[in-house]
Amino acid sequence: MEETISMSYGSGGKKTSHLIEDIIIPQFNNEVLCELADGALLNVSGRIGFSTDSFVIYPYFFPGGDIGKLSVCGTVNDVIMSGCVPKYLSLALIIEEGFSIDELRRIVNSIAETSKYAGVQIVTGDTKVVDKGHGGGIYINTSGIGEKIEGLNLSKERINKGDKVIITGNIGDHGVSVLAVRENLLDDDLIESDCAPLIELLPIVNKYKEHIKIMRDPTRGGVATTLNEFIENSELCIELEEDLLPIDSKVMAACDILGLDPLYSANEGKALLIVNNSVAEELVDDLKSIEMFKDASIIGEVNMNVPGKVVMKNFLGATKILYKLTSNILPRIC
Amino acid sequence: MEETISMSYGSGGKKTSHLIEDIIIPQFNNEVLCELADGALLNVSGRIGFSTDSFVIYPYFFPGGDIGKLSVCGTVNDVIMSGCVPKYLSLALIIEEGFSIDELRRIVNSIAETSKYAGVQIVTGDTKVVDKGHGGGIYINTSGIGEKIEGLNLSKERINKGDKVIITGNIGDHGVSVLAVRENLLDDDLIESDCAPLIELLPIVNKYKEHIKIMRDPTRGGVATTLNEFIENSELCIELEEDLLPIDSKVMAACDILGLDPLYSANEGKALLIVNNSVAEELVDDLKSIEMFKDASIIGEVNMNVPGKVVMKNFLGATKILYKLTSNILPRIC
């Protein structure tokens, strides 16, 4: 077999069949996909959540994951953040001519493992090959469908004064990990991306569903940008306490060297939750009892100090406004 | 405003907000999308169809359409071919640094117009920007959700000896149109792509739903490759009659010049149907009464002459086997 992808793998003919039937399909052993029609027929009940994301990250392999794992995590997490239990994914690959078939196999294997862990089925797909110089090795789009969790109503409008801001773990790991690899920093002491499906968050969400106002995974733009989206154009202010922010010491050190701010660095396995004050501490305790959320913390609260803004208070009591990210700190991070 | 897309449009920050909220969202005026969460909540009932497709066509603008229109048609048609009424689309853009914002506006406008015509709502989306030299100007992924048409059961297993093969119009227009534009052929007498959502097929499908065995839109690989997928590894043979194939004379002339076979050229607004013999003629008559299907024809039948193969009989009675497409006749055709 040839060792790289040639244009004829994208022709829709025999080579495409080989690529799909021999390399991709065997990894995803489910009846719906095996039908190989242009669309999948699914049974769903009630309201559904629907989300899409393209992944253009470079390098394809990074500490803690690869573009395949990331492409499942990103969409699974978006479906969860919209208040749904993820069920089905589509998988669309745009492969650049010359891409290694061995690397493709590794990526597809990673997609299979991650989707199995997350309890989602890949049910429909598409593969395109583009000519050399017109791609990024491999770009992946996944779209996801989930079933709405009854009784959970997420909306910015439900955020109130007094609510607490919770993060499910350390801040900024993914963005710093990818940058460190690209820049060949910290060779002996790798920072792992936090890339993970937030599937273990579902029981907690279910338990506290009446008290959760909104959830979002702080990916591109980081925690600061995501929190701004919650309260911009409202009378509310989100006030973070710098001392409460959980940041890994290696991430902090790398940020110091690079002049980055972890609050603007992407995460790929964390959630921000705005919850009613009355359950905040109990919810965090429940989170901490789960290994992947052991660094969960209340990091701030909603008040009306600076309407429409996110501010951070340091240990001296001084506050600064955290604006949305404006310029690009890192291209192709997800 | 800057006239091209820069990397910061993909940062997840303010520029991304501008791109999404000022250029993209205003075209798709619907409440679900305007929420701008990472996922959309939808009401669906019963079984659903789910399909995904990426579009990497070059040039982005071609006679009869553009990559925006195509990205809606392709997925809408796949959802219809899986036996569903299309309802919702996701829209994911991968834009190369330096892409013209004016062209982006035209493409987004075209997506909006086509989805309106097709009766589908764009409900969730994603935008990534990749650095110059790592993209194709613009790549688009759409995923679609539709509601299953009750009583329509599409399956290769339902195909029987005696069934008829119907095509809803002229063969090969899209592929030849794109190639002609790329090669600067036929300047004064453009061949238009057939790119169209097959939404007007739905009433016909509903009327004859008990008698339709399978449907597929013959895109990459063309009519010959799609028909092979219906009967490969079965005891059945699909026999086409060359004299019955509807092919536009300009398409035929261009194919002659270029040494192409229209049976392997992509279509983007046609369907192949295998139907019970008893309704085939009436169904074609109904199709012909609709302007976009005026060239619909019965082009062959299912028999057992050459098991597992698609064959074509010419006017002398000689037959040749039509294999699946092997090599690539045209990259980035869809």
XYZ file of C-alpha atoms in Angstrom:
668
model
C 0.000 0.000 0.000
C 1.122 3.541 -0.648
C 2.202 5.323 2.489
C 0.739 8.733 1.803
C -2.602 10.044 0.663
C -2.777 10.863 -3.053
C -5.453 12.894 -4.808
C -7.231 9.780 -6.044
C -8.180 8.960 -2.445
C -10.624 11.829 -2.748
C -12.119 10.950 -6.127
C -15.208 9.229 -4.826
C -14.074 6.034 -6.532
C -12.214 2.878 -5.565
C -9.395 4.571 -3.670
C -11.923 6.507 -1.638
C -13.705 3.247 -0.842
C -10.399 1.750 0.287
C -9.653 4.755 2.505
C -13.094 4.704 4.051
C -13.735 0.967 4.264
C -10.252 -0.222 5.233
C -8.801 2.633 7.274
C -11.699 4.530 8.776
C -14.785 2.312 9.166
C -13.152 -0.661 10.959
C -12.390 1.677 13.875
C -16.034 2.594 14.326
C -17.878 -0.625 14.583
C -21.521 0.360 14.625
C -24.445 -0.629 12.478
C -25.571 2.836 11.511
C -22.214 3.803 10.025
C -21.701 0.434 8.356
C -24.704 1.144 6.131
C -22.446 3.684 4.387
C -25.303 5.729 3.045
C -24.903 9.481 2.685
C -26.882 10.015 5.876
C -27.569 8.151 9.107
C -31.007 7.440 10.559
C -31.142 7.913 14.316
C -33.618 7.461 17.106
C -33.817 10.438 19.405
C -36.400 11.546 21.869
C -37.488 14.991 22.955
C -35.428 18.091 22.325
C -31.965 17.694 20.893
C -28.775 19.717 21.040
C -26.778 20.215 17.838
C -23.257 21.598 17.602
C -20.418 21.779 15.085
C -16.699 22.469 15.273
C -13.746 22.302 12.912
C -10.289 21.438 14.193
C -7.217 22.868 12.480
C -4.651 22.437 15.245
C -0.938 22.187 14.559
C 0.927 20.049 15.483
C -1.524 17.151 15.050
C 0.086 15.326 17.954
C 0.714 17.158 21.212
C 1.257 16.122 24.867
C -2.043 14.832 26.187
C -3.751 14.347 22.860
C -3.922 14.768 19.132
C -6.240 16.364 16.578
C -8.413 13.226 16.590
C -9.002 13.196 20.331
C -9.493 16.953 20.278
C -12.100 16.735 17.509
C -14.233 14.436 19.654
C -13.693 16.359 22.916
C -14.477 19.733 21.389
C -17.875 18.788 20.022
C -18.834 16.441 22.850
C -18.096 19.277 25.266
C -20.104 21.803 23.250
C -23.077 19.434 23.283
C -22.749 18.976 27.051
C -22.418 22.746 27.543
C -25.702 23.203 25.704
C -27.295 21.026 28.398
C -27.465 17.728 26.535
C -26.166 14.181 26.840
C -24.033 13.629 23.700
C -25.136 10.667 21.574
C -23.993 10.906 17.966
C -21.158 12.495 16.021
C -20.471 13.090 12.366
C -16.869 13.012 11.199
C -15.600 14.943 8.181
C -11.936 14.853 7.176
C -10.139 17.246 4.845
C -6.798 15.576 4.159
C -3.933 17.225 2.296
C -2.260 15.280 -0.488
C 0.900 13.658 0.862
C -0.413 13.131 4.393
C 0.969 10.036 6.071
C -1.444 7.098 6.102
C 0.225 5.873 9.289
C -0.523 9.173 11.022
C -4.051 9.070 9.651
C -4.513 5.632 11.219
C -3.260 6.920 14.579
C -5.631 9.880 14.434
C -8.625 7.762 13.456
C -7.765 5.331 16.250
C -7.682 8.206 18.696
C -11.096 9.390 17.470
C -12.444 5.889 18.036
C -11.028 5.566 21.554
C -12.202 8.986 22.661
C -15.700 8.574 21.267
C -15.965 5.188 22.965
C -14.962 6.732 26.297
C -17.429 9.571 25.771
C -20.251 7.178 24.918
C -20.914 8.658 21.481
C -21.270 6.899 18.146
C -19.727 8.161 14.907
C -22.690 7.623 12.587
C -21.952 9.510 9.380
C -18.889 10.925 7.679
C -17.195 12.499 4.711
C -13.652 12.496 3.373
C -12.116 15.038 1.031
C -8.565 15.203 -0.279
C -7.106 18.578 -1.260
C -3.981 19.183 -3.324
C -0.642 19.775 -1.640
C -0.220 23.368 -0.507
C -3.942 23.845 0.058
C -4.403 22.151 3.393
C -2.937 21.801 6.826
C -2.129 18.082 6.728
C -5.496 17.176 8.186
C -8.507 19.270 9.187
C -11.378 17.610 10.995
C -14.976 18.691 11.465
C -17.270 16.956 13.895
C -20.914 17.780 14.471
C -22.718 16.379 17.467
C -26.236 15.539 18.516
C -27.291 15.096 22.124
C -30.471 14.634 24.088
C -31.596 17.543 26.243
C -31.409 17.017 30.002
C -34.931 17.701 31.214
C -35.176 20.343 33.915
C -31.894 22.009 32.998
C -32.454 25.486 31.584
C -29.292 27.276 30.615
C -29.484 30.943 29.736
C -27.508 34.120 30.324
C -30.766 35.690 31.458
C -30.830 33.425 34.509
C -27.537 34.809 35.868
C -28.117 36.862 39.015
C -26.234 38.976 41.492
C -24.772 36.669 44.130
C -24.211 33.701 41.817
C -20.837 31.998 41.997
C -18.379 31.287 39.168
C -16.914 27.777 39.163
C -14.154 26.300 37.028
C -13.791 22.515 36.939
C -9.984 22.533 37.047
C -6.711 24.254 36.174
C -6.785 27.132 33.732
C -5.043 27.482 30.356
C -3.355 24.086 30.003
C -4.245 23.359 26.376
C -3.067 26.620 24.838
C 0.192 26.671 26.789
C 0.858 22.999 26.054
C 0.523 23.494 22.303
C 2.622 26.650 22.301
C 5.337 25.023 24.413
C 5.567 22.138 21.956
C 5.675 24.443 18.973
C 8.369 26.599 20.493
C 10.354 23.634 21.826
C 10.079 24.942 25.371
C 10.303 22.780 28.482
C 11.532 19.691 26.668
C 12.130 17.686 29.805
C 9.015 18.700 31.585
C 6.110 18.645 29.174
C 2.891 20.436 29.893
C -0.013 18.210 28.977
C -3.087 19.556 27.254
C -6.235 19.124 29.342
C -8.035 17.825 26.229
C -10.821 15.540 27.551
C -14.534 14.896 27.086
C -16.432 16.333 30.061
C -18.644 13.300 30.259
C -18.096 12.846 34.016
C -19.630 16.261 34.555
C -23.060 14.939 33.545
C -24.067 13.373 36.903
C -23.127 16.609 38.691
C -25.076 18.676 36.181
C -28.037 16.408 36.662
C -27.849 16.634 40.456
C -27.688 20.455 40.509
C -29.670 21.164 37.362
C -32.070 23.612 38.951
C -29.193 25.715 40.246
C -26.918 25.894 37.203
C -27.507 29.121 35.258
C -25.107 28.645 32.352
C -22.113 26.520 31.377
C -19.455 27.019 28.713
C -16.100 25.433 27.970
C -13.481 28.181 27.769
C -11.648 27.213 24.567
C -10.400 29.883 22.137
C -10.060 33.186 23.978
C -9.838 31.415 27.322
C -11.636 31.984 30.623
C -11.585 35.781 30.369
C -13.238 35.888 26.935
C -15.854 33.257 27.795
C -16.889 35.050 30.993
C -17.263 38.289 29.034
C -19.751 36.545 26.737
C -21.900 35.716 29.755
C -22.440 39.295 30.960
C -21.591 41.735 28.146
C -24.474 44.139 27.492
C -25.966 43.340 30.907
C -25.957 45.218 34.212
C -24.007 42.432 35.845
C -20.315 42.210 36.645
C -18.244 39.060 37.088
C -15.543 39.566 39.701
C -12.764 36.980 39.866
C -10.364 36.676 42.767
C -6.822 36.195 41.527
C -5.859 34.126 44.570
C -8.601 31.611 43.850
C -7.607 30.834 40.248
C -6.301 27.262 39.921
C -3.278 27.408 37.639
C -0.661 24.694 37.336
C 2.791 25.945 38.336
C 4.348 24.730 35.072
C 1.678 26.558 33.067
C 2.295 29.696 35.134
C 6.043 29.416 34.588
C 5.617 28.956 30.828
C 3.236 31.920 30.711
C 5.780 34.067 32.548
C 8.521 33.129 30.081
C 6.301 33.726 27.074
C 4.513 36.804 28.345
C 1.144 35.069 28.124
C -1.847 35.303 30.418
C -3.386 31.933 31.323
C -6.800 33.599 31.526
C -6.657 34.039 27.734
C -5.187 30.611 26.988
C -7.449 27.879 25.592
C -8.710 24.950 27.646
C -10.128 21.808 26.062
C -11.314 19.842 29.076
C -12.689 22.425 31.465
C -16.080 23.970 32.087
C -17.076 27.314 33.551
C -20.344 27.211 35.468
C -22.380 30.042 36.924
C -24.412 28.587 39.774
C -26.659 29.676 42.575
C -24.648 30.663 45.637
C -26.638 28.258 47.826
C -25.156 25.145 46.158
C -21.756 26.422 45.013
C -19.604 24.913 47.736
C -21.373 21.574 47.776
C -21.145 21.378 43.979
C -17.401 22.048 44.058
C -16.954 19.392 46.762
C -18.776 16.903 44.532
C -16.572 17.908 41.595
C -13.389 17.468 43.654
C -14.373 13.901 44.452
C -13.886 13.095 40.729
C -10.223 12.718 39.718
C -10.426 14.876 36.589
C -12.076 17.705 38.521
C -9.843 17.582 41.608
C -8.695 21.181 41.090
C -12.241 22.556 40.715
C -12.721 25.905 42.453
C -15.064 28.771 43.032
C -13.121 31.569 41.363
C -15.428 34.537 41.700
C -18.930 35.866 41.945
C -21.516 37.881 40.088
C -22.129 41.393 41.410
C -22.885 44.804 39.952
C -19.588 46.568 40.656
C -18.623 47.266 37.026
C -21.711 46.583 34.889
C -21.121 44.506 31.745
C -17.493 43.793 32.616
C -15.341 40.989 33.952
C -12.903 42.239 36.583
C -10.171 40.575 38.610
C -9.330 41.537 42.175
C -5.807 40.843 43.426
C -4.664 40.137 46.956
C -4.283 43.863 47.646
C -7.898 44.491 46.718
C -7.001 46.282 43.469
C -9.170 45.354 40.474
C -8.488 45.372 36.755
C -10.898 44.832 33.874
C -10.431 41.649 31.850
C -11.501 42.518 28.316
C -12.294 39.999 25.605
C -9.281 38.788 23.669
C -8.614 41.125 20.751
C -5.549 39.962 18.899
C -4.458 36.467 18.194
C -2.069 34.939 20.675
C -1.828 31.628 18.885
C -3.164 30.463 15.521
C -4.428 26.916 14.918
C -4.783 26.124 18.604
C -7.898 23.991 18.156
C -12.775 47.868 7.595
C -9.966 45.652 6.402
C -10.757 43.924 3.160
C -9.229 40.535 3.855
C -9.364 38.029 6.673
C -6.386 38.174 9.040
C -5.387 35.563 11.606
C -6.953 37.537 14.455
C -10.390 36.849 12.955
C -9.894 33.308 14.195
C -8.657 34.088 17.699
C -11.954 33.624 19.463
C -11.805 37.251 20.571
C -13.199 40.575 19.378
C -12.335 40.142 15.701
C -14.015 36.763 15.692
C -17.109 38.343 17.229
C -17.067 40.988 14.496
C -16.762 38.353 11.768
C -19.555 36.255 13.187
C -21.914 38.956 14.426
C -21.527 41.486 11.598
C -20.818 39.374 8.521
C -22.323 35.954 9.129
C -25.222 36.120 11.604
C -27.214 38.953 9.976
C -27.723 36.707 6.948
C -29.361 33.990 9.012
C -32.066 35.637 10.937
C -33.363 32.960 13.256
C -33.775 32.810 16.992
C -31.852 29.615 17.594
C -28.675 30.892 15.942
C -28.963 34.345 17.490
C -28.472 32.782 20.940
C -24.826 32.264 19.853
C -24.231 29.442 22.282
C -21.881 26.629 21.308
C -24.823 24.410 20.475
C -28.407 24.791 19.283
C -31.470 23.278 20.937
C -33.965 21.884 18.434
C -37.382 20.313 18.471
C -37.586 17.183 16.378
C -40.008 14.328 16.340
C -39.544 10.654 15.593
C -36.523 9.346 13.736
C -34.048 11.790 12.309
C -31.575 11.727 9.443
C -28.080 13.115 10.021
C -25.506 13.820 7.343
C -22.239 15.733 6.937
C -20.226 17.011 3.995
C -17.198 19.232 3.509
C -16.867 21.394 0.413
C -13.438 22.206 -0.978
C -14.375 23.192 -4.516
C -12.223 25.458 -6.642
C -13.073 27.945 -8.067
C -15.433 29.184 -5.315
C -17.640 30.805 -7.948
C -18.725 28.814 -10.987
C -21.579 29.051 -13.519
C -24.773 28.125 -11.744
C -23.492 28.455 -8.212
C -20.695 28.940 -5.734
C -19.199 27.063 -2.797
C -21.854 28.546 -0.495
C -24.822 27.356 -2.537
C -23.109 24.004 -3.063
C -22.515 23.536 0.663
C -26.235 23.829 1.328
C -27.314 21.713 -1.685
C -24.891 18.911 -0.930
C -26.045 18.289 2.607
C -29.723 19.049 1.994
C -29.637 16.497 -0.818
C -27.889 13.883 1.320
C -30.559 14.320 3.995
C -33.314 13.937 1.386
C -31.590 10.880 -0.095
C -31.643 9.273 3.346
C -35.435 9.609 3.244
C -35.876 12.705 5.380
C -37.267 16.205 5.132
C -34.291 18.511 5.815
C -34.810 20.917 8.718
C -31.577 22.170 10.235
C -28.004 22.787 9.106
C -24.771 23.535 10.891
C -22.235 25.716 9.114
C -18.487 25.502 9.736
C -16.053 27.695 7.821
C -12.296 27.218 7.501
C -11.037 30.463 5.991
C -7.490 31.024 4.769
C -5.703 34.159 5.913
C -5.955 36.785 3.168
C -9.369 35.682 1.897
C -11.479 38.533 0.564
C -14.155 39.707 2.971
C -16.244 40.786 -0.012
C -16.152 37.263 -1.435
C -16.939 35.878 2.003
C -20.027 38.105 2.138
C -21.153 36.861 -1.289
C -20.680 33.247 -0.235
C -22.524 33.707 3.058
C -25.328 35.471 1.197
C -25.556 32.548 -1.175
C -25.741 30.110 1.764
C -28.579 32.184 3.216
C -30.559 32.319 -0.037
C -30.170 28.623 -0.770
C -31.082 27.525 2.738
C -34.151 29.759 2.635
C -35.234 28.199 -0.664
C -34.612 24.721 0.739
C -36.597 25.458 3.893
C -33.719 24.733 6.271
C -32.423 26.828 9.154
C -28.725 27.362 9.886
C -28.783 26.855 13.646
C -25.186 26.458 14.776
C -21.782 27.266 13.385
C -18.037 27.565 13.762
C -15.378 29.699 12.124
C -11.665 28.959 11.961
C -8.941 30.952 10.258
C -5.807 29.153 9.040
C -2.525 30.760 8.039
C -1.792 31.575 4.404
C -0.565 28.551 2.476
C -2.516 26.111 4.637
C -5.981 26.455 3.189
C -7.893 26.655 -0.032
C -9.333 30.148 0.383
C -12.448 28.813 2.009
C -13.557 25.314 2.976
C -17.084 24.771 4.237
C -18.598 21.937 6.221
C -22.330 21.599 6.663
C -24.087 18.920 8.677
C -27.801 18.442 8.311
C -30.686 17.087 10.329
C -33.995 16.022 8.808
C -37.163 14.302 9.893
C -37.762 10.820 8.552
C -40.608 10.429 6.075
C -42.835 7.776 7.623
C -43.532 4.812 5.365
C -40.434 5.330 3.226
C -37.930 2.530 3.722
C -34.794 2.905 1.681
C -32.396 -0.003 1.507
C -30.221 -1.761 -1.043
C -31.829 -4.993 0.153
C -35.168 -3.898 -1.278
C -33.825 -3.695 -4.841
C -35.312 -6.471 -7.024
C -35.062 -7.856 -10.508
C -37.410 -5.848 -12.736
C -37.007 -2.546 -10.877
C -36.357 0.529 -12.980
C -33.519 3.060 -12.693
C -34.606 6.701 -12.887
C -32.494 9.854 -13.077
C -34.187 13.170 -12.350
C -32.407 15.084 -15.147
C -29.310 15.537 -17.308
C -26.147 13.711 -16.343
C -22.736 15.134 -15.440
C -23.389 18.885 -15.577
C -21.616 19.912 -12.372
C -18.301 18.205 -13.004
C -18.074 19.346 -16.605
C -19.101 22.895 -15.706
C -16.354 23.230 -13.109
C -13.722 21.690 -15.354
C -14.734 23.892 -18.282
C -14.357 26.998 -16.124
C -11.013 25.881 -14.778
C -9.680 25.109 -18.236
C -11.173 28.229 -19.801
C -13.150 26.144 -22.266
C -16.345 27.294 -23.949
C -16.043 30.906 -22.883
C -18.996 32.113 -24.872
C -21.273 29.262 -24.085
C -20.984 28.405 -20.415
C -22.153 25.095 -19.038
C -24.052 25.684 -15.841
C -23.628 23.427 -12.851
C -26.856 21.684 -11.894
C -26.189 22.586 -8.238
C -29.639 22.730 -6.579
C -31.434 21.487 -3.479
C -33.734 18.610 -4.444
C -36.499 19.939 -2.275
C -39.124 19.673 -5.024
C -38.516 15.949 -5.117
C -40.139 15.543 -1.694
C -43.807 15.501 -2.820
C -42.968 12.880 -5.448
C -41.085 10.784 -2.910
C -44.021 11.035 -0.565
C -46.513 10.016 -3.261
C -44.528 6.940 -4.334
C -42.884 6.111 -1.025
C -43.930 2.477 -0.961
C -42.385 1.892 -4.367
C -39.024 3.646 -4.016
C -36.290 1.159 -3.097
C -33.305 3.481 -2.775
C -32.237 6.994 -3.743
C -28.804 8.587 -3.989
C -27.455 11.779 -5.506
C -24.631 10.903 -7.910
C -21.969 13.409 -6.850
C -18.270 12.440 -6.777
C -17.722 9.443 -9.030
C -20.906 10.196 -10.972
C -23.824 8.006 -12.009
C -21.679 4.955 -12.800
C -19.990 4.870 -9.377
C -23.217 5.494 -7.448
C -25.069 2.705 -9.255
C -22.207 0.336 -8.466
C -22.675 1.066 -4.768
C -26.281 -0.092 -5.040
C -25.575 -3.603 -6.303
C -21.925 -4.493 -5.630
C -21.626 -7.781 -3.727
C -25.184 -8.717 -4.738
C -26.571 -11.068 -7.380
C -28.204 -8.189 -9.177
C -27.091 -6.317 -12.276
C -28.009 -2.774 -13.276
C -28.292 -2.469 -17.047
C -28.376 1.041 -18.510
C -29.435 1.804 -22.072
C -27.075 4.300 -23.655
C -29.827 5.747 -25.858
C -31.934 6.608 -22.816
C -29.287 8.648 -20.955
C -30.247 12.331 -20.799
C -27.080 14.318 -21.474
C -26.984 17.962 -22.470
C -25.375 18.442 -25.889
C -22.915 21.022 -24.544
C -21.868 18.659 -21.778
C -21.429 15.865 -24.324
C -19.346 18.143 -26.582
C -17.131 19.227 -23.682
C -16.687 15.604 -22.615
C -15.660 14.678 -26.165
C -13.050 17.445 -26.238
C -11.692 16.562 -22.817
C -11.895 12.807 -23.119
C -14.276 12.578 -20.175
C -17.230 10.298 -19.627
C -20.341 12.078 -18.321
C -21.292 8.906 -16.428
C -18.313 9.559 -14.138
C -18.815 13.305 -13.868
C -20.315 14.749 -10.685
C -23.879 16.021 -10.424
C -25.051 18.282 -7.605
C -28.757 18.561 -8.277
C -29.812 15.132 -9.497
C -31.119 11.994 -7.876
C -30.930 8.374 -8.945
C -33.933 6.322 -7.868
C -34.508 2.597 -8.061
C -38.269 2.064 -8.158
C -40.785 -0.651 -8.669
C -41.484 -1.194 -12.368
C -45.232 -0.752 -11.812
C -44.905 2.972 -11.006
C -41.785 3.928 -12.972
C -43.451 5.608 -15.945
C -46.045 7.447 -13.911
C -43.335 8.652 -11.511
C -41.230 9.976 -14.386
C -44.283 11.749 -15.833
C -44.859 13.418 -12.477
C -41.192 14.424 -12.357
C -41.330 15.910 -15.852
C -44.195 18.165 -14.819
C -41.730 19.979 -12.514
C -39.439 22.398 -14.359
C -36.209 21.278 -12.673
C -36.938 17.628 -13.462
C -38.098 18.125 -17.062
C -35.340 15.867 -18.402
C -36.087 13.015 -15.970
C -35.856 9.575 -17.589
C -35.933 5.875 -16.997
C -32.367 4.954 -17.954
C -32.225 1.266 -17.237
C -33.413 -1.682 -15.235
C -32.342 -4.204 -12.655
C -31.778 -7.740 -13.941
C -29.358 -10.584 -13.269
C -27.355 -10.527 -16.500
C -23.952 -9.721 -14.940
C -24.292 -10.197 -11.187
C -22.836 -7.440 -9.031
C -22.051 -5.203 -12.002
C -23.382 -2.124 -13.740
C -23.434 -2.571 -17.514
C -24.393 -0.301 -20.388
C -26.038 -1.534 -23.570
C -25.563 0.513 -26.735
C -27.895 0.788 -29.711
C -26.305 -2.267 -31.343
C -27.067 -4.371 -28.296
C -23.423 -4.591 -27.216
C -22.800 -4.183 -23.497
C -19.821 -2.945 -21.518
C -19.213 -3.017 -17.796
C -19.172 0.332 -16.008
C -16.744 -0.052 -13.118
C -16.494 2.291 -10.159
C -14.284 5.296 -10.736
C -10.693 4.433 -9.856
C -8.493 7.394 -10.529
C -9.246 11.008 -9.977
C -10.618 12.854 -12.950
C -10.918 16.147 -11.157
C -9.753 17.266 -7.708
C -11.753 19.692 -5.554
C -14.945 19.257 -7.541
C -17.225 19.535 -4.509
